[in-house]
mmCIF file of C-alpha atoms in Angstrom:
data_model
loop_
_atom_site.group_PDB
_atom_site.id
_atom_site.type_symbol
_atom_site.label_atom_id
_atom_site.label_comp_id
_atom_site.label_asym_id
_atom_site.label_seq_id
_atom_site.Cartn_x
_atom_site.Cartn_y
_atom_site.Cartn_z
ATOM 1 C CA ARG A 1 -8.959 26.850 -13.567
ATOM 2 C CA VAL A 2 -12.158 27.761 -11.726
ATOM 3 C CA LYS A 3 -12.658 30.456 -9.114
ATOM 4 C CA GLY A 4 -16.028 31.266 -7.598
ATOM 5 C CA THR A 5 -18.425 31.292 -4.700
ATOM 6 C CA PHE A 6 -20.545 28.549 -3.190
ATOM 7 C CA LYS A 7 -23.920 29.597 -1.853
ATOM 8 C CA PRO A 8 -25.750 27.570 0.788
ATOM 9 C CA ALA A 9 -28.699 25.437 -0.166
ATOM 10 C CA VAL A 10 -31.957 27.338 -0.266
ATOM 11 C CA ALA A 11 -35.262 25.519 -0.512
ATOM 12 C CA ILE A 12 -37.602 26.808 -3.165
ATOM 13 C CA GLU A 13 -41.360 26.871 -2.658
ATOM 14 C CA GLY A 14 -42.771 23.411 -2.125
ATOM 15 C CA GLU A 15 -39.323 21.830 -1.630
ATOM 16 C CA ASP A 16 -38.085 20.236 1.559
ATOM 17 C CA ALA A 17 -35.006 22.117 2.857
ATOM 18 C CA LYS A 18 -33.024 18.883 3.221
ATOM 19 C CA ASP A 19 -33.482 18.205 -0.547
ATOM 20 C CA ALA A 20 -32.142 21.625 -1.563
ATOM 21 C CA LEU A 21 -28.719 21.774 -3.219
ATOM 22 C CA PRO A 22 -26.014 24.408 -2.842
ATOM 23 C CA SER A 23 -25.190 26.541 -5.874
ATOM 24 C CA PHE A 24 -21.919 27.724 -7.373
ATOM 25 C CA THR A 25 -21.190 30.778 -9.484
ATOM 26 C CA GLY A 26 -17.757 31.639 -10.680
ATOM 27 C CA ASP A 27 -15.227 32.452 -13.335
ATOM 28 C CA VAL A 28 -13.629 29.750 -15.430
ATOM 29 C CA GLN A 29 -10.517 29.735 -17.584
ATOM 30 C CA LEU A 30 -10.055 27.017 -20.213
ATOM 31 C CA ASP A 31 -6.496 26.597 -21.514
ATOM 32 C CA ASN A 32 -5.563 24.530 -24.584
ATOM 33 C CA LEU A 33 -9.008 22.974 -24.978
ATOM 34 C CA ARG A 34 -8.425 20.339 -27.674
ATOM 35 C CA MET A 35 -9.230 16.884 -28.973
ATOM 36 C CA ASN A 36 -6.128 15.298 -30.521
ATOM 37 C CA LYS A 37 -4.881 18.095 -32.824
ATOM 38 C CA LEU A 38 -8.258 19.842 -33.042
ATOM 39 C CA GLU A 39 -7.824 22.965 -30.933
ATOM 40 C CA PHE A 40 -11.001 24.743 -29.908
ATOM 41 C CA ALA A 41 -9.165 27.709 -28.395
ATOM 42 C CA PRO A 42 -5.782 28.353 -26.799
ATOM 43 C CA LYS A 43 -7.411 30.272 -23.938
ATOM 44 C CA MET A 44 -11.011 31.061 -23.034
ATOM 45 C CA ASN A 45 -12.544 32.904 -20.103
ATOM 46 C CA GLY A 46 -16.120 32.804 -18.943
ATOM 47 C CA LYS A 47 -18.693 31.949 -16.316
ATOM 48 C CA LEU A 48 -19.699 28.675 -14.696
ATOM 49 C CA ASN A 49 -23.000 28.334 -12.857
ATOM 50 C CA ALA A 50 -24.154 25.200 -11.079
ATOM 51 C CA SER A 51 -27.368 24.834 -9.139
ATOM 52 C CA SER A 52 -30.306 22.497 -8.744
ATOM 53 C CA SER A 53 -31.570 23.695 -12.138
ATOM 54 C CA GLY A 54 -28.407 22.546 -13.936
ATOM 55 C CA LEU A 55 -24.841 23.269 -14.975
ATOM 56 C CA PHE A 56 -24.116 26.145 -17.363
ATOM 57 C CA LEU A 57 -20.750 27.068 -18.878
ATOM 58 C CA ASN A 58 -20.253 30.064 -21.137
ATOM 59 C CA ALA A 59 -16.702 30.915 -22.236
ATOM 60 C CA LYS A 60 -15.151 32.874 -25.081
ATOM 61 C CA ASN A 61 -11.909 34.411 -26.247
ATOM 62 C CA ARG A 62 -12.604 36.456 -29.352
ATOM 63 C CA ALA A 63 -15.972 37.050 -30.977
ATOM 64 C CA ASP A 64 -15.436 33.944 -33.174
ATOM 65 C CA GLU A 65 -14.234 31.667 -30.333
ATOM 66 C CA ILE A 66 -17.117 30.444 -28.175
ATOM 67 C CA PHE A 67 -17.648 27.391 -25.978
ATOM 68 C CA GLU A 68 -21.070 26.980 -24.370
ATOM 69 C CA ALA A 69 -22.403 23.904 -22.604
ATOM 70 C CA SER A 70 -25.374 23.167 -20.392
ATOM 71 C CA VAL A 71 -26.805 20.157 -18.625
ATOM 72 C CA GLU A 72 -30.284 20.521 -17.181
ATOM 73 C CA GLY A 73 -32.713 18.223 -15.447
ATOM 74 C CA GLU A 74 -34.916 15.759 -17.318
ATOM 75 C CA GLY A 75 -32.211 14.762 -19.799
ATOM 76 C CA LYS A 76 -31.646 18.120 -21.496
ATOM 77 C CA ALA A 77 -28.150 19.075 -22.605
ATOM 78 C CA SER A 78 -26.610 21.330 -25.231
ATOM 79 C CA MET A 79 -23.202 22.331 -26.543
ATOM 80 C CA ASN A 80 -22.095 25.072 -28.918
ATOM 81 C CA ILE A 81 -18.513 25.477 -30.167
ATOM 82 C CA ARG A 82 -17.298 28.165 -32.560
ATOM 83 C CA ARG A 83 -13.744 28.835 -33.680
ATOM 84 C CA ASN A 84 -12.940 30.610 -36.937
ATOM 85 C CA ASN A 85 -14.813 28.506 -39.554
ATOM 86 C CA LEU A 86 -15.453 25.568 -37.188
ATOM 87 C CA LYS A 87 -19.020 25.323 -35.911
ATOM 88 C CA ILE A 88 -20.343 22.455 -33.804
ATOM 89 C CA SER A 89 -23.696 22.475 -32.050
ATOM 90 C CA ALA A 90 -25.583 19.658 -30.387
ATOM 91 C CA GLU A 91 -28.762 19.315 -28.360
ATOM 92 C CA VAL A 92 -30.219 16.362 -26.490
ATOM 93 C CA ASP A 93 -33.676 16.314 -24.952
ATOM 94 C CA ASP A 94 -34.863 13.077 -23.408
ATOM 95 C CA PHE A 95 -34.419 10.431 -26.149
ATOM 96 C CA ALA A 96 -34.108 12.871 -29.074
ATOM 97 C CA GLY A 97 -31.236 14.972 -30.299
ATOM 98 C CA ASN A 98 -29.538 16.728 -33.151
ATOM 99 C CA VAL A 99 -26.038 17.751 -34.121
ATOM 100 C CA GLU A 100 -24.705 20.179 -36.748
ATOM 101 C CA ILE A 101 -21.069 20.451 -37.858
ATOM 102 C CA ALA A 102 -19.371 22.777 -40.338
ATOM 103 C CA GLY A 103 -15.737 23.553 -41.090
ATOM 104 C CA LEU A 104 -14.286 20.521 -39.279
ATOM 105 C CA SER A 105 -10.871 19.294 -40.424
ATOM 106 C CA ILE A 106 -11.019 15.511 -40.011
ATOM 107 C CA ASP A 107 -7.206 15.372 -40.203
ATOM 108 C CA ASP A 108 -7.023 17.104 -36.801
ATOM 109 C CA LEU A 109 -9.052 14.326 -35.158
ATOM 110 C CA GLU A 110 -6.387 11.748 -36.112
ATOM 111 C CA LEU A 111 -8.947 9.030 -36.869
ATOM 112 C CA ALA A 112 -6.761 6.346 -38.481
ATOM 113 C CA SER A 113 -6.263 7.238 -42.159
ATOM 114 C CA LEU A 114 -9.525 9.190 -42.499
ATOM 115 C CA ARG A 115 -8.907 12.658 -43.982
ATOM 116 C CA GLY A 116 -10.872 15.583 -45.406
ATOM 117 C CA LYS A 117 -12.884 18.586 -44.311
ATOM 118 C CA VAL A 118 -16.509 18.411 -43.223
ATOM 119 C CA GLU A 119 -18.103 21.338 -45.027
ATOM 120 C CA ASN A 120 -21.538 20.602 -43.647
ATOM 121 C CA ALA A 121 -23.092 17.740 -41.698
ATOM 122 C CA HIS A 122 -26.210 17.343 -39.640
ATOM 123 C CA ALA A 123 -28.069 14.539 -37.929
ATOM 124 C CA LYS A 124 -31.407 14.429 -36.159
ATOM 125 C CA ILE A 125 -32.623 11.386 -34.247
ATOM 126 C CA ASP A 126 -35.588 10.467 -32.065
ATOM 127 C CA LEU A 127 -35.129 7.117 -30.317
ATOM 128 C CA ARG A 128 -38.688 6.974 -28.998
ATOM 129 C CA GLU A 129 -40.222 7.534 -32.435
ATOM 130 C CA ARG A 130 -37.432 5.407 -33.957
ATOM 131 C CA VAL A 131 -36.701 7.831 -36.772
ATOM 132 C CA GLY A 132 -33.708 9.847 -37.854
ATOM 133 C CA GLU A 133 -32.126 11.683 -40.740
ATOM 134 C CA GLY A 134 -28.799 13.147 -41.644
ATOM 135 C CA SER A 135 -26.548 14.402 -44.387
ATOM 136 C CA VAL A 136 -22.834 14.972 -44.856
ATOM 137 C CA GLN A 137 -20.644 16.858 -47.320
ATOM 138 C CA ILE A 138 -16.863 16.290 -47.114
ATOM 139 C CA LYS A 139 -14.289 18.013 -49.307
ATOM 140 C CA GLN A 140 -11.094 16.161 -50.225
ATOM 141 C CA PRO A 141 -12.178 12.910 -48.525
ATOM 142 C CA ARG A 142 -9.589 10.172 -48.195
ATOM 143 C CA LEU A 143 -9.578 6.788 -46.482
ATOM 144 C CA SER A 144 -6.455 4.689 -46.946
ATOM 145 C CA GLY A 145 -5.822 4.713 -50.714
ATOM 146 C CA ILE A 146 -9.274 5.918 -51.799
ATOM 147 C CA GLY A 147 -9.793 9.654 -52.195
ATOM 148 C CA GLY A 148 -11.794 12.208 -54.067
ATOM 149 C CA GLU A 149 -12.792 15.800 -54.490
ATOM 150 C CA LEU A 150 -16.177 15.624 -52.749
ATOM 151 C CA LEU A 151 -18.220 13.067 -50.795
ATOM 152 C CA GLU A 152 -21.933 13.681 -50.250
ATOM 153 C CA ALA A 153 -24.577 11.438 -48.688
ATOM 154 C CA ASP A 154 -28.012 11.475 -47.067
ATOM 155 C CA ILE A 155 -29.154 8.953 -44.470
ATOM 156 C CA GLN A 156 -32.683 8.144 -43.283
ATOM 157 C CA TRP A 157 -33.750 5.893 -40.425
ATOM 158 C CA SER A 158 -37.295 4.631 -39.920
ATOM 159 C CA ASN A 159 -38.042 1.742 -37.581
ATOM 160 C CA ARG A 160 -35.683 -1.130 -38.468
ATOM 161 C CA VAL A 161 -34.468 0.277 -41.804
ATOM 162 C CA VAL A 162 -31.468 2.594 -42.248
ATOM 163 C CA SER A 163 -31.226 3.954 -45.799
ATOM 164 C CA LEU A 164 -28.224 5.474 -47.565
ATOM 165 C CA GLN A 165 -29.525 7.831 -50.227
ATOM 166 C CA ARG A 166 -27.807 9.795 -52.973
ATOM 167 C CA ALA A 167 -24.304 8.951 -51.775
ATOM 168 C CA SER A 168 -21.686 10.108 -54.270
ATOM 169 C CA LEU A 169 -17.911 10.293 -54.393
ATOM 170 C CA LYS A 170 -16.615 12.710 -57.017
ATOM 171 C CA GLN A 171 -13.072 12.288 -58.258
ATOM 172 C CA VAL A 172 -11.217 14.293 -60.918
ATOM 173 C CA LYS A 173 -12.299 12.015 -63.789
ATOM 174 C CA SER A 174 -14.851 9.739 -62.102
ATOM 175 C CA ARG A 175 -18.031 9.754 -60.081
ATOM 176 C CA TYR A 176 -19.321 6.876 -57.964
ATOM 177 C CA GLU A 177 -22.868 6.714 -56.641
ATOM 178 C CA ALA A 178 -24.538 4.422 -54.130
ATOM 179 C CA ASP A 179 -27.899 3.819 -52.507
ATOM 180 C CA GLY A 180 -28.716 1.066 -50.060
ATOM 181 C CA GLU A 181 -30.691 -0.129 -47.086
ATOM 182 C CA TYR A 182 -29.738 -1.976 -43.929
ATOM 183 C CA CYS A 183 -32.184 -3.724 -41.641
ATOM 184 C CA LEU A 184 -31.172 -3.519 -37.986
ATOM 185 C CA PRO A 185 -30.576 -6.936 -36.384
ATOM 186 C CA ASN A 186 -32.720 -7.993 -33.443
ATOM 187 C CA ALA A 187 -29.980 -7.258 -30.877
ATOM 188 C CA ALA A 188 -29.655 -3.619 -32.067
ATOM 189 C CA TRP A 189 -33.415 -3.171 -32.419
ATOM 190 C CA ASP A 190 -34.106 -4.511 -28.930
ATOM 191 C CA ALA A 191 -31.532 -2.094 -27.456
ATOM 192 C CA VAL A 192 -33.353 0.988 -28.840
ATOM 193 C CA PRO A 193 -35.452 2.585 -26.072
ATOM 194 C CA GLY A 194 -39.096 2.983 -26.872
#
C-alpha cells in the first residue's frame, strides 16, 4: 500500500522544462514481504521517493527489520535487507557489483532438495575488467542424499578462467576437498560486456 503526493515537474538549471519529470513522495506499507517461505518481515512501514534522480525506498518494522532499495541513473542500484540474523546487501554500479549474505536459511527458499544455512557468502564482480571473486560458508549443507556439517569454498574469475579454490565438505567422520578450473566457452565469453 502506498500513499503520497505527486509534485509537478520542475526543470532544474540547464534542463528543458519539457524533459523534467514529476516527483512522488509518500508513505509505503509492505505486508508479508517474502520469497517462497523466506519472510523478510510481516509488516514494514517507510518512505518512498521517486524523482528524476531515482527511486528510493526505506522501510522498517523493528530496529532489526530493515528493507532499503534504490535505483539511480547511470546503472546504479542497491538493496539492503535485515531481519534478525538475516543480512543481505547488494550494490550494482554500471557493469560491476557485489553481494553479501549472512544468516540465510536455504530451506526457506525451497530450491529443490538444496538445504543448509548460509553463514557467510560474498561475491564481487566487474564485467568490464572481467574479474570476480567470492566465497561461501554453509552449515549443515545437503543436496539430495549428500550432506555434511560444513561446506566452504572460494571462487576466482579472471578473463576466461573460473577457479574453484579450497572447496571442502566436512562430514562427521570425513572431509572432502576440491580445486578446479573451468574455461568459459566462446558463447559465454562473447556475451560478457567489455
